[in-house]
Coordinates of C-alpha atoms and ligand atoms in Angstrom, one line a residue:
X286 CA -1.4 36.3 21.2
X287 CA -4.0 34.1 20.6
X288 CA -8.0 34.8 21.8
X289 CA -8.5 32.0 24.3
X290 CA -11.5 30.2 21.2
X291 CA -8.1 30.4 19.0
X292 CA -5.6 29.0 21.6
X293 CA -8.4 25.8 22.3
X294 CA -9.0 25.3 18.8
X295 CA -4.3 25.3 18.5
X296 CA -4.3 22.9 21.8
X297 CA -7.3 20.5 20.3
X298 CA -5.6 20.8 16.6
X299 CA -1.9 19.7 18.4
X300 CA -3.8 17.0 20.8
X301 CA -4.9 15.4 18.1
X302 CA -1.9 15.0 16.1
X303 CA -0.4 13.6 19.0
X304 CA -2.7 10.7 19.5
X305 CA -2.9 10.6 15.5
X306 CA 1.1 10.0 15.0
X307 CA 0.9 8.0 18.5
X308 CA -1.5 5.5 16.7
X309 CA 0.6 5.7 13.5
X310 CA 3.9 4.6 15.2
X311 CA 2.0 1.8 16.8
X312 CA 0.7 0.4 13.9
X313 CA 4.1 0.5 12.0
X314 CA 5.4 -3.5 12.2
X315 CA 6.8 -6.2 10.0
X316 CA 5.1 -6.9 6.9
X317 CA 2.7 -4.2 7.8
X318 CA 1.3 -1.6 4.8
X319 CA 2.7 2.0 4.8
X320 CA -1.0 2.5 3.0
X321 CA -2.7 1.5 5.7
X322 CA -0.9 3.4 8.6
X323 CA -0.8 6.7 6.8
X324 CA -4.8 6.2 6.3
X325 CA -5.2 4.9 9.6
X326 CA -3.2 8.6 11.0
X327 CA -5.5 11.1 8.5
X328 CA -8.8 8.8 9.2
X329 CA -8.5 9.5 13.1
X330 CA -7.6 13.5 12.6
X331 CA -10.6 13.4 10.0
X332 CA -12.5 11.5 13.0
X333 CA -11.9 14.1 15.5
X334 CA -13.6 17.2 13.0
X335 CA -10.0 18.3 12.2
X336 CA -8.8 18.4 9.0
X337 CA -5.0 17.4 7.3
X338 CA -2.4 20.1 7.9
X339 CA -0.5 18.0 5.2
X340 CA -0.2 13.8 4.2
X341 CA 1.1 11.4 7.2
X342 CA 4.3 11.7 6.0
X343 CA 6.0 8.3 6.5
X344 CA 9.7 8.3 5.7
X345 CA 11.8 5.2 6.1
X346 CA 15.6 4.8 6.3
X347 CA 17.9 7.4 4.5
X348 CA 14.7 8.9 3.6
X349 CA 14.2 11.4 6.3
X350 CA 10.8 13.2 4.6
X351 CA 8.1 13.9 2.8
X352 CA 6.9 10.4 1.2
X353 CA 3.4 9.9 1.5
X354 CA 1.8 6.6 -0.1
X355 CA 0.4 6.5 -2.7
X356 CA -3.5 5.6 -4.0
X357 CA -2.3 1.8 -3.8
X358 CA 1.1 1.9 -2.5
X359 CA 2.2 -1.9 -1.8
X360 CA 4.9 -0.8 0.1
X361 CA 5.6 -2.5 3.4
X362 CA 7.6 -2.6 6.3
X363 CA 10.8 -4.6 6.6
X364 CA 12.8 -5.6 9.6
X365 CA 15.8 -2.7 10.6
X366 CA 13.8 0.2 8.9
X367 CA 13.7 3.1 10.9
X368 CA 10.9 4.8 10.3
X369 CA 9.5 8.6 10.3
X370 CA 5.6 9.3 11.1
X371 CA 5.1 12.9 10.6
X372 CA 1.5 14.1 10.9
X373 CA -0.8 16.7 11.4
X374 CA -4.1 18.3 11.8
X375 CA -5.5 21.7 11.5
X376 CA -8.7 23.4 13.0
X377 CA -9.9 26.5 11.2
X378 CA -6.1 27.1 10.2
X379 CA -4.5 26.6 13.2
X380 CA -2.1 23.9 13.1
X381 CA -0.6 20.8 15.3
X382 CA 2.7 19.3 13.6
X383 CA 4.4 16.9 15.2
X384 CA 6.6 13.8 14.0
X385 CA 8.5 10.2 15.7
X386 CA 10.4 7.9 14.2
X387 CA 10.5 4.1 15.4
X388 CA 12.6 1.1 14.3
X389 CA 11.1 -2.3 13.1
X390 CA 11.8 -5.2 15.0
X391 CA 15.5 -4.2 16.1
X392 CA 17.1 -2.2 18.5
X393 CA 20.3 -1.4 15.8
X394 CA 19.3 2.1 15.9
X395 CA 17.8 2.9 19.1
X396 CA 20.5 5.8 20.4
X397 CA 19.9 7.2 16.3
X398 CA 16.1 7.6 17.8
X399 CA 17.1 9.1 21.1
X400 CA 19.4 11.4 19.6
X401 CA 17.1 13.6 18.0
X402 CA 14.1 12.7 20.8
X403 CA 16.9 14.2 23.2
X404 CA 17.5 17.4 21.2
X405 CA 14.1 18.4 20.6
X406 CA 13.2 17.4 24.6
X407 CA 16.4 19.6 25.4
X408 CA 15.0 22.7 23.6
X409 CA 11.9 21.8 24.7
X410 CA 13.4 22.7 28.8
X411 CA 14.3 26.5 28.0
X412 CA 12.5 27.5 25.2
X413 CA 10.0 30.7 25.4
X414 CA 9.2 34.7 24.1
X415 CA 13.0 35.8 23.7
X416 CA 14.9 32.8 22.9
X417 CA 17.7 33.8 20.1
X418 CA 16.8 31.3 17.2
X419 CA 20.9 30.5 17.3
X420 CA 20.9 29.0 20.9
X421 CA 17.9 26.3 19.7
X422 CA 19.9 25.8 17.1
X423 CA 23.6 25.4 18.9
X424 CA 21.7 23.5 21.9
X425 CA 20.7 20.8 18.9
X426 CA 24.1 21.0 17.8
X427 CA 25.6 20.2 20.6
X428 CA 23.4 17.1 21.9
X429 CA 23.3 15.5 19.1
X430 CA 27.6 15.8 18.9
X431 CA 27.3 14.5 22.3
X432 CA 25.0 11.2 21.3
X433 CA 27.1 11.2 18.6
X434 CA 25.8 12.3 15.6
X435 CA 24.9 15.2 13.0
X436 CA 22.1 17.0 12.8
X437 CA 20.6 18.0 9.3
X438 CA 22.0 21.2 8.7
X439 CA 19.1 22.2 5.7
X440 CA 15.8 20.4 6.9
X441 CA 14.3 23.4 9.2
X442 CA 12.0 23.9 11.9
X443 CA 9.9 26.2 11.0
X444 CA 7.1 29.2 12.2
X445 CA 3.9 28.2 12.0
X446 CA 0.5 30.9 11.3
X447 CA -2.7 30.3 10.5
X448 CA -3.0 28.3 7.1
X449 CA 0.3 28.5 6.4
X450 CA 2.2 25.7 7.9
X451 CA 6.1 26.7 7.0
X452 CA 5.7 31.0 7.4
X453 CA 7.7 34.1 8.4
X454 CA 10.7 32.1 11.0
X455 CA 13.0 29.2 9.9
X456 CA 14.8 27.7 12.9
X457 CA 17.8 25.7 12.0
X458 CA 19.1 22.6 13.9
X459 CA 22.6 24.3 13.7
X460 CA 24.0 27.6 15.2
X461 CA 23.0 29.7 12.2
X462 CA 23.7 32.8 14.5
X463 CA 20.5 34.2 13.7
X464 CA 19.7 36.2 16.9
X465 CA 16.2 37.2 15.9
X466 CA 14.4 36.3 19.0
X467 CA 10.8 33.7 19.3
X468 CA 8.3 36.8 20.1
X469 CA 5.1 36.0 22.4
X470 CA 2.2 34.8 20.7
X471 CA 4.5 32.8 17.7
X472 CA 3.8 29.5 17.4
X473 CA 7.3 27.3 16.1
X474 CA 7.4 23.6 15.2
X475 CA 11.3 22.5 16.7
X476 CA 12.1 19.3 14.3
X477 CA 15.8 17.7 14.9
X478 CA 16.8 15.2 12.3
X479 CA 19.2 13.3 13.4
X480 CA 22.0 11.3 11.0
X481 CA 25.0 8.6 10.7
X482 CA 25.4 10.6 7.6
X483 CA 26.5 13.6 6.1
X484 CA 24.0 15.6 7.5
X485 CA 22.4 17.3 4.6
X486 CA 19.9 16.0 2.3
X487 CA 19.7 16.4 -1.6
X488 CA 16.2 16.1 -3.7
X489 CA 15.4 12.2 -4.0
X490 CA 12.1 11.2 -6.3
X491 CA 8.3 13.0 -5.7
X492 CA 6.7 11.9 -2.9
X493 CA 3.0 12.5 -3.8
X494 CA 2.7 15.1 -1.9
X495 CA 1.6 18.6 -3.5
X496 CA 0.4 21.9 -3.2
X497 CA -1.6 24.4 -5.3
X498 CA 1.1 27.2 -6.0
X499 CA -1.7 29.1 -8.7
X500 CA -5.0 29.7 -9.4
X501 CA -6.0 29.0 -13.5
X502 CA -9.4 28.3 -15.2
X503 CA -9.2 25.1 -16.3
X504 CA -10.7 23.6 -19.9
X505 CA -11.5 20.4 -18.7
X506 CA -14.7 20.4 -16.4
X507 CA -13.7 17.8 -14.5
X508 CA -10.4 18.9 -13.5
X509 CA -11.5 22.0 -12.5
X510 CA -14.0 19.9 -10.3
X511 CA -11.1 18.5 -9.0
X512 CA -9.1 21.8 -8.5
X513 CA -12.6 24.0 -6.2
X514 CA -12.6 20.2 -4.1
X515 CA -9.2 20.2 -3.3
X516 CA -9.1 24.2 -2.3
X517 CA -12.0 23.8 -0.2
X518 CA -10.9 20.6 1.4
X519 CA -7.2 21.5 2.0
X520 CA -7.0 25.6 1.5
X521 CA -3.4 26.2 1.5
X522 CA -1.6 23.4 2.7
X523 CA 0.0 20.2 1.2
X524 CA -1.8 17.2 0.3
X525 CA -1.9 14.7 -1.8
X526 CA -4.4 12.3 -4.5
X527 CA -4.8 9.2 -1.8
X528 CA -6.4 12.1 0.8
X529 CA -9.0 12.8 -1.8
X530 CA -12.8 11.5 -1.5
X531 CA -13.0 11.8 -5.7
X532 CA -12.2 10.1 -8.6
X533 CA -9.8 9.6 -10.5
X534 CA -7.8 11.8 -7.6
X535 CA -4.4 10.7 -9.3
X536 CA -5.0 11.6 -12.4
X537 CA -6.1 15.5 -12.0
X538 CA -3.0 15.4 -9.7
X539 CA -1.2 14.8 -13.0
X540 CA -3.3 16.7 -15.1
X541 CA -3.1 20.1 -12.1
X542 CA 0.4 19.5 -12.0
X543 CA 1.1 19.7 -15.9
X544 CA -0.8 22.9 -16.0
X545 CA 1.4 24.3 -12.6
X546 CA -1.1 24.8 -10.7
X547 CA 0.2 22.7 -8.6
X548 CA 4.0 21.8 -7.8
X549 CA 5.0 18.4 -5.7
X550 CA 7.8 18.0 -3.0
X551 CA 10.4 15.6 -3.7
X552 CA 11.3 13.3 -1.3
X553 CA 14.0 14.2 0.9
X554 CA 17.2 12.0 0.7
X555 CA 20.1 12.1 3.5
X556 CA 23.1 12.8 0.9
X557 CA 25.7 9.7 2.6
X558 CA 22.4 7.7 2.3
X559 CA 22.7 8.1 6.2
X560 CA 19.6 6.6 8.6
X561 CA 17.6 9.6 9.7
X562 CA 15.5 9.4 12.5
X563 CA 13.3 12.5 13.5
X564 CA 11.2 14.0 16.8
X565 CA 9.0 17.3 16.5
X566 CA 7.2 18.9 18.5
X567 CA 4.7 22.6 18.1
X568 CA 5.3 25.1 20.6
X569 CA 3.4 28.2 21.6
X570 CA 5.3 30.6 22.8
X571 CA 3.2 32.3 25.3
X572 CA 6.1 33.2 28.2
X573 CA 9.1 32.6 29.8
X574 CA 8.5 29.0 28.9
X575 CA 6.5 27.8 25.7
X576 CA 3.3 25.1 25.9
X577 CA 4.0 21.9 23.4
X578 CA 0.6 21.9 22.1
X579 CA 1.1 18.1 20.5
X580 CA 0.8 16.4 23.4
X581 CA -1.2 13.3 23.3
Ligands
CO761 CO1 7.2 20.3 10.6

């Protein structure tokens, strides 16, 4: 279990991530730039004294996850887009991870958006210490089927540990038969993705998000300096060039990728190009009923 100090850090990181996510969702308008939303969300998180647990993901339509705008990204939201905003804040490694979905100027996908929200909120009603992992997935799956959609099977909720966003237990959005139980003290992110497509994602193009996978002394002193900056600023968390307050960050990211010091994440695209919605909260498993940490 967390001590009082760490518990309050976890709560604060969660609350700030929740407010940041709400700010981002409010900014999604036809003609608005993805870049501006990501900068605003991350700027808010940092202005509150938190670090970024990962870059603000802004994934649209059939892209389920792992797109963040690049340094000079010109993409704008278009009418009818289904936009997922997924963001995370951290304080001394304690993370709040939360996501929501909005539709730009239309209501065609209201049911799809509600389906992932309802699935997440259904889980929130019973999750606690002792809950078998498979029951979470079963509840997500049932809720989505009742709403006429499929969960994405190969995108999972996950346990979170200090400085480790995807740690230990993975929590599928379907009944995988895993009878392991949630234990007191665990922190888990529950994130159902709903789709009208296949219910699977495949790797798409790179999404501008990277993380450190290896330490290596680099010959180029500027590249070495950049490495030391990102290790200090983002620790073991995923990051992107746009969030680096250092010149030529994009160039240095490419160099570090080439040297195998960084690894990049691909965008996750629905296999049949179905529309995708996502809702996510972080839960602290403290007793019979978990505490939702990512409420504004
Ligand atoms: Co997550």
